[in-house]
């Protein structure tokens, strides 16, 4: 692309030089009508910079931030949450696979998946072991079980059958597609193979990388700033209403996800087809 622009620049310089010397060529002519051609070439030479400037203004007007073309569409950017939108997050089935008695099941669930520590872990301020210690402190008698459950917790995640196709379709339609997700570094490490569609994205922000959590306004601002997105042309899809509310406070359109058909229908209302 850089070479292409360089060649165009060289060609433009050559054309400008030719036009500059053209009046001199006609001035030297002795044939009938040479004076008229001389005057015409002078006019062309004077008008050329004006035309070039006008073309440059039009080009810049048609360009958005970061060189993205300005679109007449209402939406240019689509941002997905991961869990319960593009991915299934089913910790209940996973935990039941250990066949714990009911009380033990509830105690471990309260110390892990139902614990505030689970969501705080997505912020990524502490090491995995430090978060584990916080969980163990909630049910110390089950330390061994908690470690085992957390070691394989990536098994709670499975890609939804429409996810990769949906992302690819939107990309083919010319939309820029992103992910904004509360996600821990350890879970990402365990589930990266499930998320092959990430390779198709224009960008992704995981909470553990920026030490912020949805619905904090700062994480949406980070998304907009990092990728140069216009919030008025961006729509965010999340299964939690509070996260959608956070996006709207940052000026982003939001769709609270219930199922694929409902979300696709909401997108269609915004002109995304």
XYZ file of C-alpha atoms in Angstrom:
273
model
C 0.000 0.000 0.000
C 2.841 2.386 0.848
C 4.536 1.672 -2.524
C 1.224 2.274 -4.306
C 0.904 5.706 -2.710
C 4.537 6.514 -3.528
C 4.022 5.708 -7.211
C 0.907 7.892 -7.315
C 2.834 10.758 -5.749
C 5.640 10.448 -8.319
C 3.099 10.342 -11.153
C 1.402 13.447 -9.766
C 4.714 15.335 -9.638
C 5.477 14.395 -13.250
C 2.050 15.590 -14.378
C 2.471 18.874 -12.508
C 5.877 19.440 -14.132
C 4.436 18.724 -17.579
C 1.611 21.163 -17.006
C 4.087 23.736 -15.725
C 6.205 23.529 -18.886
C 3.241 23.235 -21.251
C 2.683 27.024 -21.592
C 6.359 27.459 -22.502
C 6.025 24.867 -25.275
C 3.002 26.641 -26.745
C 4.655 30.062 -26.313
C 7.487 28.868 -28.515
C 5.086 27.750 -31.223
C 4.681 29.813 -34.382
C 1.617 28.082 -35.809
C -1.827 29.619 -36.001
C -3.732 29.211 -32.764
C -0.615 28.707 -30.631
C -1.457 31.820 -28.624
C -4.907 30.430 -27.796
C -3.411 27.118 -26.729
C -0.875 28.998 -24.648
C -3.600 30.897 -22.774
C -5.624 27.725 -22.285
C -2.625 25.892 -20.826
C -1.949 28.811 -18.443
C -5.544 28.651 -17.220
C -5.235 24.873 -16.731
C -2.014 25.317 -14.803
C -3.636 27.905 -12.512
C -6.752 25.810 -11.954
C -4.917 22.555 -11.261
C -3.830 23.394 -7.665
C -7.379 24.530 -6.876
C -8.857 21.287 -8.229
C -6.228 19.229 -6.385
C -7.026 21.068 -3.138
C -10.761 20.482 -3.623
C -10.162 16.764 -4.220
C -8.055 16.580 -1.048
C -10.807 18.253 1.010
C -13.429 15.843 -0.321
C -11.141 12.864 0.390
C -10.507 13.958 3.980
C -14.200 14.597 4.523
C -14.954 11.057 3.422
C -12.374 9.681 5.839
C -13.157 9.024 9.507
C -10.781 8.576 12.426
C -7.827 6.267 11.819
C -8.501 6.447 8.080
C -11.802 4.557 8.261
C -14.234 5.782 5.578
C -17.262 7.657 6.848
C -20.333 5.526 6.264
C -23.929 6.536 5.715
C -24.996 3.535 7.811
C -26.297 4.057 11.315
C -23.928 1.378 12.642
C -20.335 0.730 11.586
C -19.025 -1.136 14.638
C -20.494 -4.141 16.450
C -19.120 -5.098 19.863
C -19.911 -8.456 21.452
C -19.752 -9.725 24.986
C -18.547 -13.336 25.135
C -20.230 -15.325 27.925
C -23.871 -16.182 27.173
C -23.687 -14.289 23.868
C -21.061 -15.951 21.659
C -20.111 -18.565 24.251
C -22.049 -20.815 26.596
C -21.013 -20.356 30.218
C -22.484 -23.310 32.129
C -20.815 -23.685 35.485
C -23.777 -25.564 36.997
C -23.452 -28.564 34.673
C -19.691 -28.539 35.119
C -19.877 -28.496 38.920
C -22.559 -31.208 38.975
C -20.161 -33.472 37.076
C -18.205 -33.877 40.343
C -21.274 -35.488 41.978
C -20.859 -33.648 45.249
C -23.574 -33.932 47.924
C -25.937 -30.967 47.819
C -24.430 -29.062 50.734
C -20.889 -29.511 49.462
C -22.006 -28.463 45.966
C -23.553 -25.256 47.340
C -20.569 -24.461 49.575
C -18.108 -24.839 46.708
C -20.369 -22.886 44.331
C -20.610 -20.061 46.880
C -16.829 -20.036 47.210
C -16.162 -20.063 43.462
C -18.687 -19.369 40.682
C -21.248 -17.618 42.908
C -18.609 -15.736 44.857
C -17.787 -12.031 44.331
C -14.201 -13.243 44.016
C -15.097 -14.931 40.708
C -16.053 -11.631 39.077
C -13.283 -9.665 40.778
C -10.835 -12.204 39.328
C -11.750 -10.828 35.884
C -10.158 -7.509 36.865
C -6.738 -9.151 36.828
C -5.130 -7.201 39.653
C -3.911 -10.284 41.552
C -2.256 -13.557 40.619
C -4.339 -16.684 40.080
C -3.035 -18.140 43.338
C -4.073 -15.033 45.287
C -7.622 -15.306 43.926
C -7.635 -19.012 44.761
C -6.656 -18.206 48.346
C -9.572 -15.792 48.599
C -11.955 -18.524 47.404
C -10.483 -21.117 49.738
C -10.920 -18.714 52.654
C -14.692 -18.881 52.041
C -14.751 -22.689 52.453
C -11.366 -23.803 53.826
C -12.557 -27.353 54.486
C -12.877 -27.857 50.729
C -9.492 -26.455 49.672
C -8.542 -29.540 47.667
C -11.884 -29.587 45.836
C -11.816 -25.870 45.131
C -8.362 -26.153 43.597
C -9.494 -29.061 41.426
C -12.667 -27.299 40.292
C -10.825 -24.100 39.444
C -8.000 -25.914 37.692
C -10.435 -27.189 35.062
C -12.955 -24.324 35.108
C -12.376 -23.675 31.418
C -14.701 -26.627 30.845
C -17.587 -24.305 31.697
C -17.098 -22.579 28.304
C -18.291 -23.818 24.898
C -18.708 -21.886 21.670
C -22.288 -21.395 20.475
C -23.057 -22.899 17.087
C -23.873 -19.562 15.432
C -20.920 -17.571 16.843
C -18.254 -18.011 14.161
C -20.789 -17.744 11.309
C -22.314 -14.573 12.764
C -18.946 -12.864 13.172
C -17.851 -13.851 9.664
C -21.142 -12.693 8.136
C -20.902 -9.260 9.763
C -17.298 -8.909 8.618
C -18.280 -9.822 5.050
C -20.972 -7.140 5.173
C -18.301 -4.546 5.890
C -18.845 -4.050 9.634
C -15.981 -3.838 12.079
C -16.436 -6.394 14.842
C -14.972 -6.292 18.353
C -15.210 -8.070 21.697
C -15.515 -6.409 25.111
C -15.641 -9.006 27.864
C -15.124 -9.468 31.572
C -12.673 -12.351 31.405
C -9.826 -13.599 33.566
C -6.373 -14.337 32.182
C -6.551 -17.946 33.390
C -9.935 -18.559 31.757
C -8.716 -17.064 28.492
C -5.695 -19.342 28.581
C -7.942 -22.376 29.090
C -10.568 -21.480 26.482
C -8.576 -19.859 23.679
C -8.979 -22.924 21.472
C -12.771 -22.563 21.746
C -12.591 -19.001 20.455
C -11.159 -19.371 16.959
C -13.473 -16.583 15.788
C -11.258 -14.128 17.669
C -8.917 -14.250 14.663
C -11.676 -12.649 12.558
C -12.122 -9.667 14.876
C -10.901 -6.115 14.394
C -9.998 -5.982 18.076
C -10.791 -7.249 21.555
C -10.595 -5.881 25.064
C -10.501 -8.316 27.962
C -11.068 -6.882 31.414
C -8.010 -8.641 32.839
C -5.762 -6.694 30.431
C -7.049 -3.233 31.352
C -7.884 -3.910 35.045
C -11.423 -2.632 34.535
C -14.819 -4.319 34.666
C -18.127 -3.747 32.931
C -20.269 -1.807 33.685
C -17.596 0.725 34.729
C -17.676 3.608 32.252
C -13.899 3.612 31.939
C -13.845 0.255 30.160
C -16.215 1.505 27.443
C -14.154 4.685 27.079
C -11.060 2.501 26.717
C -12.760 0.548 23.912
C -13.711 3.725 22.045
C -10.309 5.354 22.458
C -8.177 2.304 21.693
C -9.932 1.552 18.408
C -10.976 5.084 17.470
C -14.692 4.228 17.419
C -17.531 6.706 17.062
C -19.952 5.745 19.875
C -22.938 6.918 17.825
C -22.047 4.334 15.159
C -21.268 1.538 17.610
C -23.624 -1.077 19.055
C -22.814 -3.275 22.044
C -24.444 -6.669 22.654
C -24.407 -8.098 26.188
C -26.654 -10.449 28.165
C -26.623 -8.275 31.316
C -28.793 -5.189 31.465
C -26.375 -3.367 33.773
C -23.609 -3.785 31.192
C -25.885 -2.461 28.459
C -26.758 0.505 30.677
C -23.039 1.183 31.137
C -22.523 1.201 27.372
C -25.406 3.612 26.862
C -23.915 5.970 29.453
C -20.825 6.057 27.231
C -23.024 7.014 24.253
C -23.035 3.536 22.672
C -26.172 1.831 21.346
C -26.856 -1.334 23.352
C -28.820 -4.550 22.825
C -29.579 -6.736 25.820
C -29.087 -10.254 24.455
C -31.735 -12.926 25.043
C -31.159 -15.168 22.043
C -29.695 -15.030 18.544
C -32.984 -14.331 16.742
C -33.884 -11.477 19.088
C -30.440 -9.850 18.869
C -30.295 -10.203 15.073
C -33.735 -8.612 14.887
C -32.611 -5.693 17.057
C -29.576 -5.220 14.837
C -31.809 -5.218 11.766
C -33.814 -2.350 13.268
C -30.542 -0.408 13.375
C -29.961 -1.165 9.697
C -27.539 -4.061 10.205
C -28.504 -6.650 7.582
